[in-house]
PDB file of C-alpha atoms in Angstrom:
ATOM      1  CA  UNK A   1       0.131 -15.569  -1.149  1.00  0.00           C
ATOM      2  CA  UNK A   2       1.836 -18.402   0.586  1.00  0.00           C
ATOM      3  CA  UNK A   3       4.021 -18.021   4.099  1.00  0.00           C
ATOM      4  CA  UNK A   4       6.599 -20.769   4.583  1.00  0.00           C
ATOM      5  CA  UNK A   5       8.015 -22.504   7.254  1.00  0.00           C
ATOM      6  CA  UNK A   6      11.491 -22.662   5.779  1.00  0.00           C
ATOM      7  CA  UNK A   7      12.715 -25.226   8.053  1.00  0.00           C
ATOM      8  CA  UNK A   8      10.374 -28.221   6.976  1.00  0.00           C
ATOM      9  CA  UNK A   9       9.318 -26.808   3.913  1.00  0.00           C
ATOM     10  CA  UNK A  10       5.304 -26.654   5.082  1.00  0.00           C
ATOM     11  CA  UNK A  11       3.249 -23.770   3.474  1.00  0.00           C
ATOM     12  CA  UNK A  12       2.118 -21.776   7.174  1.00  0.00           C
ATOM     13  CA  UNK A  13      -0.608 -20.030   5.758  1.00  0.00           C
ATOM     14  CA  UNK A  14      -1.733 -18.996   2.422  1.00  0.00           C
ATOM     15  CA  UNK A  15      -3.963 -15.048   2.161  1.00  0.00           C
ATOM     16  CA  UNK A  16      -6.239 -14.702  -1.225  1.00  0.00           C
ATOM     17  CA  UNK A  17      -6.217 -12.282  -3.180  1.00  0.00           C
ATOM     18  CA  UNK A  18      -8.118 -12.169  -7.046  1.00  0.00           C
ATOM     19  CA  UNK A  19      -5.762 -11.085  -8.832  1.00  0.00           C
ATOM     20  CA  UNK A  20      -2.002 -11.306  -9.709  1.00  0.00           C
ATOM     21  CA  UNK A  21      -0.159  -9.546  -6.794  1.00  0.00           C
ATOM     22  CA  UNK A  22       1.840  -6.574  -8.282  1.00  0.00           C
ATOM     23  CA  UNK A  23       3.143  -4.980  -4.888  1.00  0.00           C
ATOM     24  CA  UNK A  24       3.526  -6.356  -1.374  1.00  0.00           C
ATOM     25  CA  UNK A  25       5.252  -4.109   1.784  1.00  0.00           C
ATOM     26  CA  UNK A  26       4.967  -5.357   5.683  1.00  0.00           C
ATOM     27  CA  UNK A  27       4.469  -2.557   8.201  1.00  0.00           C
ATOM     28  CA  UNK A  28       5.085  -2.394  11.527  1.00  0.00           C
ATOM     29  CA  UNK A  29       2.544   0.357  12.935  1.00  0.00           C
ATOM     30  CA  UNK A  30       2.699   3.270  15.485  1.00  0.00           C
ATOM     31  CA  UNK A  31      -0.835   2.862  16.010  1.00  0.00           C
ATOM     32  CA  UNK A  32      -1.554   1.477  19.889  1.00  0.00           C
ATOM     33  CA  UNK A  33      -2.234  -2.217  18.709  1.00  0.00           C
ATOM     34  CA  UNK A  34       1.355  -2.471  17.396  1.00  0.00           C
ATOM     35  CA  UNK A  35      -0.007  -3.889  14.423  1.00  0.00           C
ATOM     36  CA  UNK A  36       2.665  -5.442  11.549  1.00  0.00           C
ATOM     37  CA  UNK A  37       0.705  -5.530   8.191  1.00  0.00           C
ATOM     38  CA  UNK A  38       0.642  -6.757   5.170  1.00  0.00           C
ATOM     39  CA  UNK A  39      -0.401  -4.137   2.043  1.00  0.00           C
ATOM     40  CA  UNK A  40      -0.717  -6.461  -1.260  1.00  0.00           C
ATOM     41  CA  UNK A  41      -1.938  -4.126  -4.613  1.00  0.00           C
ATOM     42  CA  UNK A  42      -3.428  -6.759  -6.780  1.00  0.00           C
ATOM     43  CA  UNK A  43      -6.067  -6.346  -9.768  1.00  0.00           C
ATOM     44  CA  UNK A  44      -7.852  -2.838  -9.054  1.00  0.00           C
ATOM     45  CA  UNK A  45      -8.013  -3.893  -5.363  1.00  0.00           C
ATOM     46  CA  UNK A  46      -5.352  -2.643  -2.026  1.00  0.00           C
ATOM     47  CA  UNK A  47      -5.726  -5.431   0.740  1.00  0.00           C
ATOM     48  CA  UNK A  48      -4.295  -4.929   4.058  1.00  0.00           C
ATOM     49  CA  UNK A  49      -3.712  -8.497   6.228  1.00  0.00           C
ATOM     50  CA  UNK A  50      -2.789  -8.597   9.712  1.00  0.00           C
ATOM     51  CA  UNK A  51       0.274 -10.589  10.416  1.00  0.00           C
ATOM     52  CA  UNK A  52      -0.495 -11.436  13.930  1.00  0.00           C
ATOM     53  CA  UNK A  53      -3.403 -12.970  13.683  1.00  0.00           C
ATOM     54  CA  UNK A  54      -3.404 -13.896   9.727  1.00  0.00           C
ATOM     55  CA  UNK A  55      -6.734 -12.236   8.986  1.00  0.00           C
ATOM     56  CA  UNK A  56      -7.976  -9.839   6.394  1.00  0.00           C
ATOM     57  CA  UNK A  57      -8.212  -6.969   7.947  1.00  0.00           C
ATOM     58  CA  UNK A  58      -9.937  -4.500   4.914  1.00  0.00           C
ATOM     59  CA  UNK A  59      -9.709  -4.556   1.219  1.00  0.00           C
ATOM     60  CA  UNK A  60     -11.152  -1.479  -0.930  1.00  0.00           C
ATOM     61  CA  UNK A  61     -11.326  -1.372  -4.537  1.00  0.00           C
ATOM     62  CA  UNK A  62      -9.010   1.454  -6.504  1.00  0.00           C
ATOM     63  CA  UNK A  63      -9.957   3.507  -9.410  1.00  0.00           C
ATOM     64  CA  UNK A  64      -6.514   2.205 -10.699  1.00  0.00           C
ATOM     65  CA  UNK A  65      -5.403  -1.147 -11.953  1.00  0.00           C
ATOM     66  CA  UNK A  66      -2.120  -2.977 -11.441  1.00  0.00           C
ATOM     67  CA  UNK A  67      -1.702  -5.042 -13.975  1.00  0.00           C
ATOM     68  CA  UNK A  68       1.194  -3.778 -15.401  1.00  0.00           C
ATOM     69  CA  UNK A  69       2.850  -1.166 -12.790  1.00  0.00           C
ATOM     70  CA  UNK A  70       2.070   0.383  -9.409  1.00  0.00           C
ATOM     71  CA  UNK A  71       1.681  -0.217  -5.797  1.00  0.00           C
ATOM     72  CA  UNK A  72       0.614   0.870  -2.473  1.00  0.00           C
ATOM     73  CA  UNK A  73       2.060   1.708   0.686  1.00  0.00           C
ATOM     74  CA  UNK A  74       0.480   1.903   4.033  1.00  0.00           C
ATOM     75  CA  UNK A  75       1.475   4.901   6.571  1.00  0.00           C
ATOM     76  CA  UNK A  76       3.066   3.893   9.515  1.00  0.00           C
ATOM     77  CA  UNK A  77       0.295   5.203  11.842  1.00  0.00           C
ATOM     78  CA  UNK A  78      -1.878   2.526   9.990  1.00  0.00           C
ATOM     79  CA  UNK A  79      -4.191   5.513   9.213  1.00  0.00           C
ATOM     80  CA  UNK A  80      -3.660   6.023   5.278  1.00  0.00           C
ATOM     81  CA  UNK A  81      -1.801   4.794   2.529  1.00  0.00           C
ATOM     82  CA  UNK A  82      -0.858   5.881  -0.680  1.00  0.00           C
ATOM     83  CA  UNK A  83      -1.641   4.225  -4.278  1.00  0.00           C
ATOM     84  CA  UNK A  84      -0.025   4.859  -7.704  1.00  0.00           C
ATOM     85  CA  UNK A  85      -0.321   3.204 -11.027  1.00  0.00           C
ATOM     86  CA  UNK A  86      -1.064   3.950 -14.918  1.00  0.00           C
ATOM     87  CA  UNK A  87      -3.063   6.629 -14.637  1.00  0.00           C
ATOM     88  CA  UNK A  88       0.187   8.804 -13.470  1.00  0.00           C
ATOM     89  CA  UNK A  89      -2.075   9.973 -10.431  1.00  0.00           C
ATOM     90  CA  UNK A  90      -0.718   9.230  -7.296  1.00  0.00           C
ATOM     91  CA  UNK A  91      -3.479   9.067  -4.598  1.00  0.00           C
ATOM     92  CA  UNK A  92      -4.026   9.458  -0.655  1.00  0.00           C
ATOM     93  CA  UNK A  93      -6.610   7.260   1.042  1.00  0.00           C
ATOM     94  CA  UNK A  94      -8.044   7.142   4.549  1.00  0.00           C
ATOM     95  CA  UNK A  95      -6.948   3.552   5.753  1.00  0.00           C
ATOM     96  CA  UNK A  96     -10.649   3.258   7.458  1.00  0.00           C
ATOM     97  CA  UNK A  97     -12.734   3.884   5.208  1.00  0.00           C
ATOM     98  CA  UNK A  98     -11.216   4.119   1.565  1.00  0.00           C
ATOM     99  CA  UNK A  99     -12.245   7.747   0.775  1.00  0.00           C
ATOM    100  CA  UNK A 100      -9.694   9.234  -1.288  1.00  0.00           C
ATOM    101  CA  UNK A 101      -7.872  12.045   0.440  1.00  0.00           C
ATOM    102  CA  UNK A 102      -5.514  13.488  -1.947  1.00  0.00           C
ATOM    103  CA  UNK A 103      -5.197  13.168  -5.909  1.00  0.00           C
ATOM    104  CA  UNK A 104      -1.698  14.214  -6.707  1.00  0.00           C
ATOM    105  CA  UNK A 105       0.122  14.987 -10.053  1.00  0.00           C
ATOM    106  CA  UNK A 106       3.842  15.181 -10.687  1.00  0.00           C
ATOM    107  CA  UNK A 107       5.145  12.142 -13.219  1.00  0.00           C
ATOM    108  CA  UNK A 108       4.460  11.776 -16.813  1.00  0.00           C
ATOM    109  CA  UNK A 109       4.997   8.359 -17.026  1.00  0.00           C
ATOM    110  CA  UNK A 110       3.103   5.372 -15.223  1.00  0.00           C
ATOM    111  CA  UNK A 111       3.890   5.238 -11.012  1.00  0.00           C
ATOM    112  CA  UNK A 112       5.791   1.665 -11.107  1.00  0.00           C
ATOM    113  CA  UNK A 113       6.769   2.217  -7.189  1.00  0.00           C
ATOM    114  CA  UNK A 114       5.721   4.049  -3.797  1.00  0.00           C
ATOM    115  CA  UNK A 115       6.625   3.952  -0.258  1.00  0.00           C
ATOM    116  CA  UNK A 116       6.312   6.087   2.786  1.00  0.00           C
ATOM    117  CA  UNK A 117       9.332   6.745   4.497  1.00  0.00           C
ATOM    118  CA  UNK A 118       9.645   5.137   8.204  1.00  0.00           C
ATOM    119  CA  UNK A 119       8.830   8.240   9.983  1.00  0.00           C
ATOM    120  CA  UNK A 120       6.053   9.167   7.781  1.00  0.00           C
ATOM    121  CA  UNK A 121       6.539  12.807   7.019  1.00  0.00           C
ATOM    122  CA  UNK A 122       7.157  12.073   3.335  1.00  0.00           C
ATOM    123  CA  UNK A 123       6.978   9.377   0.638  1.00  0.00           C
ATOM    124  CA  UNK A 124       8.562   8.188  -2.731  1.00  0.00           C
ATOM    125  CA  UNK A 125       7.192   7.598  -5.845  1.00  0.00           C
ATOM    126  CA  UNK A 126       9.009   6.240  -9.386  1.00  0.00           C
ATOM    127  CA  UNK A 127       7.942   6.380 -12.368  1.00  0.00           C
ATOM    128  CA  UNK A 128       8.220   5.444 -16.250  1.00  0.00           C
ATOM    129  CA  UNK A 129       9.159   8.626 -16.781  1.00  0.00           C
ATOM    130  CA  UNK A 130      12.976   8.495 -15.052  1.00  0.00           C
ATOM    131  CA  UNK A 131      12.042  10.106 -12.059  1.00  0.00           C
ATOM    132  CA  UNK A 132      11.956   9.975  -8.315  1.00  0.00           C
ATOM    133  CA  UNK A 133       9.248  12.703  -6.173  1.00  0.00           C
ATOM    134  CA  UNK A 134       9.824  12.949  -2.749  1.00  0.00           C
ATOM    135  CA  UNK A 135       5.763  14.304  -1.194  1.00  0.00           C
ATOM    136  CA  UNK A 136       5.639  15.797   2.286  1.00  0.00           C
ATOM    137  CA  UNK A 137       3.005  14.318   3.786  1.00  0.00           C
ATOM    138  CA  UNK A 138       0.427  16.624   4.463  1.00  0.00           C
ATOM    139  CA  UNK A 139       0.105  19.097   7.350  1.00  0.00           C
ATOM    140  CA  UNK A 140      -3.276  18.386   8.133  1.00  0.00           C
ATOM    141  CA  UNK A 141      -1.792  15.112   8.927  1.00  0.00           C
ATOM    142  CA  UNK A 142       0.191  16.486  11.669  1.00  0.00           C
ATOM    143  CA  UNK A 143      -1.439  13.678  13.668  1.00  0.00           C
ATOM    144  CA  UNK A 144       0.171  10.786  12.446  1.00  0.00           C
ATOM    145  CA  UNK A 145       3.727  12.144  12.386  1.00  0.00           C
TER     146      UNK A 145
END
C-alpha cells in the first residue's frame, strides 16, 4: 500500500501487507489517543496501521478469506471491528486481542461490504444476495457508544 505526496509525485510511505488488499477504511477514533487508522482485509488476514505514526499497529488472522469479496471495519472506539466474507457469516472481534465476539447470520449470499456507522450503534453489511442488514451493535457494548 503506497501513500503519495501528490504534489511531487514521491511515494511517502509504503505499509505491507501479503496478500492482495480487498478492503481498506481510515478511522478516526473516540478512543483517548485520537487515533486515525487504517483497517486493510487482505488474504485471510485484518491489519490495522496507525496513520500518525505509520506503524503496524496489530494484524490477526481470520477464519475467512478475501479473495474474492468481503471486508472489515473497525469501531470507532478502536475497540472492535467487524469482518464479513464468503462464508455469509458476519463476525465481531475484540480489536485487542482477536477473540471473536459475535458470529452473526442474516445473508445468503457472500458479505461483499461492511461498515460501522460513525456513531457506532449499528453497522451495514451487503451482500451477493441483493441485500442490505442494518445490526445494532450490541448492548453489552454500551461502552463504546
Amino acid at each position: 500500500i503506497r501513500f503519495w505526496e501528490v504534489d511531487n509525485n514521491v511515494v511517502a510511505h509504503t505499509f505491507k501487507v501479503d496478500a492482495e488488499v480487498r478492503d481498506m477504511e481510515i478511522v478516526n477514533t473516540t478512543s483517548d489517543d485520537g487515533s486515525t487508522i487504517l483497517t486493510v482485509a487482505s488474504g485471510n488476514m485484518v491489519y490495522f496501521f496507525d496513520l500518525n505514526s505509520k506503524e503496524l499497529l496489530k494484524s490477526y488472522t481470520m477464519p475467512i478469506h478475501f479473495k474474492d469479496e468481503g471486508g472489515a471495519s473497525l469501531h470507532p472506539s478502536g475497540t472492535k471491528f467487524v469482518a464479513g466474507g464468503s462464508d455469509l457469516w458476519v463476525r465481531v472481534f475484540d480489536y485487542e486481542t482477536g477473540e471473536e465476539l459475535e458470529c452473526l447470520k442474516g445473508h445468503h449470499g457472500p458479505i461483499r461490504c461492511l461498515r460501522y456507522a460513525p456513531d457506532g450503534k449499528s453497522f451495514a453489511t451487503g451482500s451477493e444476495d441483493g441485500t442490505i442488514r442494518l445490526w445494532k451493535t450490541t448492548t453489552t457494548d454500551a461502552k463504546d457508544e
